Amino acid sequence: MSQRFSESLKELNRTPWQACTQHRFINEMFAGTLDDAVLHRYLVQDYQFINQFVALLGAAIASADHFAPRVTLSQFAAMITSDENTYFIRSFDALGVAESDRHLPQLSLPTVQFQALMLEAARSQKYANCLAVLCVAEGLYLDAFDRDGAVLPPRFEHAEWIHLHANDFFRGFVGWLRAELDRVGEGLDPQARADAADFFARAVALEQNFFDHVYAV
């Protein structure tokens, strides 16, 4: 049996993928030793993805080839704009993040580049391109945070971020994303498959840059 499209893309990008899922940031969050200044920088920048990320979900909904995937993507969009958004606000309060940094921070280069990639995928109006970026943005976090037997750290800023990316709903959604990319990928011509693979690869590289840059002062 030939390798599934989503698996082949992960394999092609195995080195940067593993660099993310085993990153210092992830390990320190699990250990509860993540420096507040690092978490502050991470959350401030990551919060700036939500607007463009929801737009990417909207583009995936619009370009999907039938109704069922639109329902699944809409349900996930509802979670992003509720539970995850609330986590950011509560964490900003706990970390004393200024209003200016919550809404109009100076954007780092990896943030700007990832926003641009999401916008590019959305504007392509191609379902496979949107799925490729979503498979990285969500699948990479599942692989990083879903650790068997892991004990959650005591602070909610760490524990809830882990739980948001390691629960049955999220596991189901990522599994669906990967299966959906596999399904759509079967019908793509070689150029369209190459385009989706390019979006996937660029997304993984930018995720690694994003994790790295929150330690650079």
mmCIF file of C-alpha atoms in Angstrom:
data_model
loop_
_atom_site.group_PDB
_atom_site.id
_atom_site.type_symbol
_atom_site.label_atom_id
_atom_site.label_comp_id
_atom_site.label_asym_id
_atom_site.label_seq_id
_atom_site.Cartn_x
_atom_site.Cartn_y
_atom_site.Cartn_z
ATOM 1 C CA MET A 1 0.000 0.000 0.000
ATOM 2 C CA SER A 2 1.387 3.397 -0.955
ATOM 3 C CA GLN A 3 2.075 5.961 1.747
ATOM 4 C CA ARG A 4 -0.719 8.383 2.452
ATOM 5 C CA PHE A 5 -0.240 11.948 1.235
ATOM 6 C CA SER A 6 -0.249 13.478 4.719
ATOM 7 C CA GLU A 7 2.264 10.899 5.971
ATOM 8 C CA SER A 8 4.539 11.473 3.001
ATOM 9 C CA LEU A 9 4.574 15.214 3.671
ATOM 10 C CA LYS A 10 5.504 14.649 7.301
ATOM 11 C CA GLU A 11 8.260 12.277 6.251
ATOM 12 C CA LEU A 12 9.652 14.771 3.741
ATOM 13 C CA ASN A 13 9.793 17.363 6.525
ATOM 14 C CA ARG A 14 10.774 15.019 9.338
ATOM 15 C CA THR A 15 13.807 16.995 10.577
ATOM 16 C CA PRO A 16 12.081 20.366 11.135
ATOM 17 C CA TRP A 17 8.919 18.584 12.310
ATOM 18 C CA GLN A 18 10.830 16.778 15.044
ATOM 19 C CA ALA A 19 12.731 19.952 15.906
ATOM 20 C CA CYS A 20 9.348 21.498 16.714
ATOM 21 C CA THR A 21 7.716 18.601 18.540
ATOM 22 C CA GLN A 22 10.834 18.098 20.704
ATOM 23 C CA HIS A 23 11.603 21.781 21.062
ATOM 24 C CA ARG A 24 12.950 23.312 24.249
ATOM 25 C CA PHE A 25 9.766 25.391 24.485
ATOM 26 C CA ILE A 26 7.561 22.281 24.574
ATOM 27 C CA ASN A 27 9.738 20.473 27.108
ATOM 28 C CA GLU A 28 9.938 23.480 29.420
ATOM 29 C CA MET A 29 6.184 23.959 29.267
ATOM 30 C CA PHE A 30 5.609 20.340 30.312
ATOM 31 C CA ALA A 31 8.164 20.712 33.106
ATOM 32 C CA GLY A 32 6.557 23.939 34.317
ATOM 33 C CA THR A 33 9.920 25.700 34.028
ATOM 34 C CA LEU A 34 9.134 27.913 31.050
ATOM 35 C CA ASP A 35 10.302 31.452 31.753
ATOM 36 C CA ASP A 36 7.447 33.955 31.942
ATOM 37 C CA ALA A 37 9.271 36.308 29.577
ATOM 38 C CA VAL A 38 9.470 33.560 26.951
ATOM 39 C CA LEU A 39 5.815 32.657 27.417
ATOM 40 C CA HIS A 40 4.904 36.346 27.233
ATOM 41 C CA ARG A 41 6.667 36.734 23.886
ATOM 42 C CA TYR A 42 5.192 33.507 22.563
ATOM 43 C CA LEU A 43 1.585 34.270 23.494
ATOM 44 C CA VAL A 44 1.683 37.879 22.325
ATOM 45 C CA GLN A 45 2.919 36.821 18.906
ATOM 46 C CA ASP A 46 0.782 33.677 18.675
ATOM 47 C CA TYR A 47 -2.380 35.651 19.456
ATOM 48 C CA GLN A 48 -1.784 37.640 16.296
ATOM 49 C CA PHE A 49 -2.370 34.469 14.275
ATOM 50 C CA ILE A 50 -5.994 34.042 15.326
ATOM 51 C CA ASN A 51 -7.500 36.580 12.950
ATOM 52 C CA GLN A 52 -5.680 35.245 9.893
ATOM 53 C CA PHE A 53 -6.116 31.647 11.052
ATOM 54 C CA VAL A 54 -9.890 32.036 11.249
ATOM 55 C CA ALA A 55 -9.790 33.583 7.773
ATOM 56 C CA LEU A 56 -7.864 30.505 6.585
ATOM 57 C CA LEU A 57 -10.540 28.269 8.091
ATOM 58 C CA GLY A 58 -13.117 30.361 6.273
ATOM 59 C CA ALA A 59 -11.274 29.880 3.002
ATOM 60 C CA ALA A 60 -11.146 26.129 3.605
ATOM 61 C CA ILE A 61 -14.878 26.143 4.299
ATOM 62 C CA ALA A 62 -15.545 28.107 1.116
ATOM 63 C CA SER A 63 -13.318 25.943 -1.091
ATOM 64 C CA ALA A 64 -14.342 22.544 0.317
ATOM 65 C CA ASP A 65 -15.866 20.224 -2.261
ATOM 66 C CA HIS A 66 -18.981 19.298 -0.274
ATOM 67 C CA PHE A 67 -20.996 20.113 2.831
ATOM 68 C CA ALA A 68 -19.673 17.615 5.413
ATOM 69 C CA PRO A 69 -16.149 19.103 5.708
ATOM 70 C CA ARG A 70 -17.666 22.554 6.024
ATOM 71 C CA VAL A 71 -19.505 21.399 9.131
ATOM 72 C CA THR A 72 -16.333 19.977 10.726
ATOM 73 C CA LEU A 73 -14.270 23.078 9.940
ATOM 74 C CA SER A 74 -17.011 25.347 11.275
ATOM 75 C CA GLN A 75 -17.121 23.418 14.550
ATOM 76 C CA PHE A 76 -13.374 23.848 14.945
ATOM 77 C CA ALA A 77 -13.612 27.563 14.172
ATOM 78 C CA ALA A 78 -16.121 27.852 17.010
ATOM 79 C CA MET A 79 -13.595 26.332 19.433
ATOM 80 C CA ILE A 80 -10.818 28.664 18.312
ATOM 81 C CA THR A 81 -12.984 31.741 18.830
ATOM 82 C CA SER A 82 -14.223 30.595 22.237
ATOM 83 C CA ASP A 83 -12.093 28.268 24.414
ATOM 84 C CA GLU A 84 -8.725 29.164 22.909
ATOM 85 C CA ASN A 85 -9.434 32.878 22.766
ATOM 86 C CA THR A 86 -10.475 32.831 26.426
ATOM 87 C CA TYR A 87 -7.227 31.070 27.365
ATOM 88 C CA PHE A 88 -5.208 33.880 25.783
ATOM 89 C CA ILE A 89 -7.130 36.584 27.638
ATOM 90 C CA ARG A 90 -6.779 34.852 31.009
ATOM 91 C CA SER A 91 -3.070 34.206 30.420
ATOM 92 C CA PHE A 92 -2.481 37.814 29.383
ATOM 93 C CA ASP A 93 -4.102 38.902 32.647
ATOM 94 C CA ALA A 94 -1.952 36.510 34.690
ATOM 95 C CA LEU A 95 1.252 37.601 32.942
ATOM 96 C CA GLY A 96 0.427 41.307 33.105
ATOM 97 C CA VAL A 97 0.461 41.774 29.329
ATOM 98 C CA ALA A 98 -0.244 45.385 28.378
ATOM 99 C CA GLU A 99 -3.266 46.224 26.247
ATOM 100 C CA SER A 100 -1.016 47.467 23.464
ATOM 101 C CA ASP A 101 0.772 44.107 23.309
ATOM 102 C CA ARG A 102 -2.528 42.251 23.240
ATOM 103 C CA HIS A 103 -3.948 44.098 20.271
ATOM 104 C CA LEU A 104 -1.215 46.013 18.419
ATOM 105 C CA PRO A 105 2.178 44.525 19.289
ATOM 106 C CA GLN A 106 5.256 44.893 17.166
ATOM 107 C CA LEU A 107 5.167 41.759 15.033
ATOM 108 C CA SER A 108 8.224 39.537 14.791
ATOM 109 C CA LEU A 109 9.447 38.381 11.397
ATOM 110 C CA PRO A 110 8.250 34.752 11.856
ATOM 111 C CA THR A 111 4.808 36.066 12.800
ATOM 112 C CA VAL A 112 4.629 38.284 9.723
ATOM 113 C CA GLN A 113 5.825 35.446 7.503
ATOM 114 C CA PHE A 114 3.340 32.933 8.900
ATOM 115 C CA GLN A 115 0.473 35.407 8.566
ATOM 116 C CA ALA A 116 1.506 35.927 4.941
ATOM 117 C CA LEU A 117 1.578 32.169 4.312
ATOM 118 C CA MET A 118 -1.923 31.707 5.719
ATOM 119 C CA LEU A 119 -3.164 34.605 3.606
ATOM 120 C CA GLU A 120 -1.495 33.142 0.510
ATOM 121 C CA ALA A 121 -3.135 29.753 1.102
ATOM 122 C CA ALA A 122 -6.523 31.381 1.669
ATOM 123 C CA ARG A 123 -6.257 33.535 -1.444
ATOM 124 C CA SER A 124 -5.293 30.543 -3.567
ATOM 125 C CA GLN A 125 -8.905 29.389 -3.123
ATOM 126 C CA LYS A 126 -7.645 25.833 -3.269
ATOM 127 C CA TYR A 127 -8.893 23.453 -0.615
ATOM 128 C CA ALA A 128 -5.736 21.310 -0.652
ATOM 129 C CA ASN A 129 -3.492 24.304 0.038
ATOM 130 C CA CYS A 130 -5.642 25.373 2.972
ATOM 131 C CA LEU A 131 -5.645 21.824 4.352
ATOM 132 C CA ALA A 132 -1.871 21.546 4.006
ATOM 133 C CA VAL A 133 -1.286 24.600 6.200
ATOM 134 C CA LEU A 134 -3.965 23.521 8.680
ATOM 135 C CA CYS A 135 -2.397 20.052 8.941
ATOM 136 C CA VAL A 136 0.835 21.689 10.038
ATOM 137 C CA ALA A 137 -0.662 24.344 12.299
ATOM 138 C CA GLU A 138 -2.724 21.769 14.211
ATOM 139 C CA GLY A 139 -1.055 18.418 13.555
ATOM 140 C CA LEU A 140 2.344 19.602 14.700
ATOM 141 C CA TYR A 141 0.878 20.794 17.998
ATOM 142 C CA LEU A 142 -0.893 17.489 18.556
ATOM 143 C CA ASP A 143 2.352 15.587 18.001
ATOM 144 C CA ALA A 144 4.157 17.957 20.373
ATOM 145 C CA PHE A 145 1.696 18.011 23.248
ATOM 146 C CA ASP A 146 -0.053 14.626 23.162
ATOM 147 C CA ARG A 147 2.364 12.655 25.328
ATOM 148 C CA ASP A 148 1.305 9.389 26.943
ATOM 149 C CA GLY A 149 1.407 9.510 30.731
ATOM 150 C CA ALA A 150 2.424 13.150 30.890
ATOM 151 C CA VAL A 151 1.615 14.985 34.125
ATOM 152 C CA LEU A 152 0.290 18.481 33.606
ATOM 153 C CA PRO A 153 2.303 21.285 35.215
ATOM 154 C CA PRO A 154 0.686 23.230 38.092
ATOM 155 C CA ARG A 155 0.196 26.624 36.458
ATOM 156 C CA PHE A 156 -2.854 27.005 34.244
ATOM 157 C CA GLU A 157 -0.894 29.047 31.677
ATOM 158 C CA HIS A 158 1.115 25.892 30.934
ATOM 159 C CA ALA A 159 -1.415 23.163 31.701
ATOM 160 C CA GLU A 160 -4.336 24.575 29.731
ATOM 161 C CA TRP A 161 -2.236 25.268 26.645
ATOM 162 C CA ILE A 162 -1.138 21.627 26.708
ATOM 163 C CA HIS A 163 -4.713 20.412 27.253
ATOM 164 C CA LEU A 164 -6.047 22.526 24.384
ATOM 165 C CA HIS A 165 -3.762 20.517 22.102
ATOM 166 C CA ALA A 166 -4.140 17.103 23.718
ATOM 167 C CA ASN A 167 -7.784 16.157 24.143
ATOM 168 C CA ASP A 168 -10.228 13.887 22.362
ATOM 169 C CA PHE A 169 -11.859 16.656 20.323
ATOM 170 C CA PHE A 170 -8.501 17.936 19.102
ATOM 171 C CA ARG A 171 -7.197 14.431 18.362
ATOM 172 C CA GLY A 172 -10.310 13.742 16.345
ATOM 173 C CA PHE A 173 -10.025 16.973 14.418
ATOM 174 C CA VAL A 174 -6.360 16.469 13.522
ATOM 175 C CA GLY A 175 -7.083 12.903 12.460
ATOM 176 C CA TRP A 176 -9.882 14.202 10.285
ATOM 177 C CA LEU A 177 -7.631 16.904 8.785
ATOM 178 C CA ARG A 178 -5.034 14.338 7.814
ATOM 179 C CA ALA A 179 -7.623 11.988 6.343
ATOM 180 C CA GLU A 180 -9.200 14.874 4.459
ATOM 181 C CA LEU A 181 -5.857 15.902 2.972
ATOM 182 C CA ASP A 182 -5.318 12.282 1.943
ATOM 183 C CA ARG A 183 -8.759 12.138 0.326
ATOM 184 C CA VAL A 184 -8.339 15.393 -1.559
ATOM 185 C CA GLY A 185 -4.751 14.593 -2.475
ATOM 186 C CA GLU A 186 -5.804 11.483 -4.393
ATOM 187 C CA GLY A 187 -7.606 13.621 -6.944
ATOM 188 C CA LEU A 188 -4.929 16.259 -7.448
ATOM 189 C CA ASP A 189 -2.820 16.550 -10.550
ATOM 190 C CA PRO A 190 0.976 16.551 -10.045
ATOM 191 C CA GLN A 191 1.252 20.350 -10.004
ATOM 192 C CA ALA A 192 -1.534 20.753 -7.451
ATOM 193 C CA ARG A 193 0.091 18.089 -5.231
ATOM 194 C CA ALA A 194 3.399 19.916 -5.515
ATOM 195 C CA ASP A 195 1.722 23.193 -4.568
ATOM 196 C CA ALA A 196 0.134 21.662 -1.460
ATOM 197 C CA ALA A 197 3.451 20.041 -0.527
ATOM 198 C CA ASP A 198 5.164 23.414 -0.836
ATOM 199 C CA PHE A 199 2.656 25.058 1.503
ATOM 200 C CA PHE A 200 3.157 22.207 3.986
ATOM 201 C CA ALA A 201 6.959 22.499 3.908
ATOM 202 C CA ARG A 202 6.963 26.266 4.302
ATOM 203 C CA ALA A 203 4.543 26.027 7.218
ATOM 204 C CA VAL A 204 6.758 23.536 9.072
ATOM 205 C CA ALA A 205 9.847 25.701 8.566
ATOM 206 C CA LEU A 206 8.012 28.759 9.860
ATOM 207 C CA GLU A 207 6.759 26.849 12.916
ATOM 208 C CA GLN A 208 10.360 25.989 13.792
ATOM 209 C CA ASN A 209 11.426 29.605 13.304
ATOM 210 C CA PHE A 210 8.568 30.721 15.517
ATOM 211 C CA PHE A 211 9.537 28.434 18.404
ATOM 212 C CA ASP A 212 13.185 29.454 18.085
ATOM 213 C CA HIS A 213 12.599 33.185 17.972
ATOM 214 C CA VAL A 214 10.811 33.481 21.318
ATOM 215 C CA TYR A 215 14.165 32.702 22.970
ATOM 216 C CA ALA A 216 16.057 35.320 20.964
ATOM 217 C CA VAL A 217 16.238 38.593 22.886
#
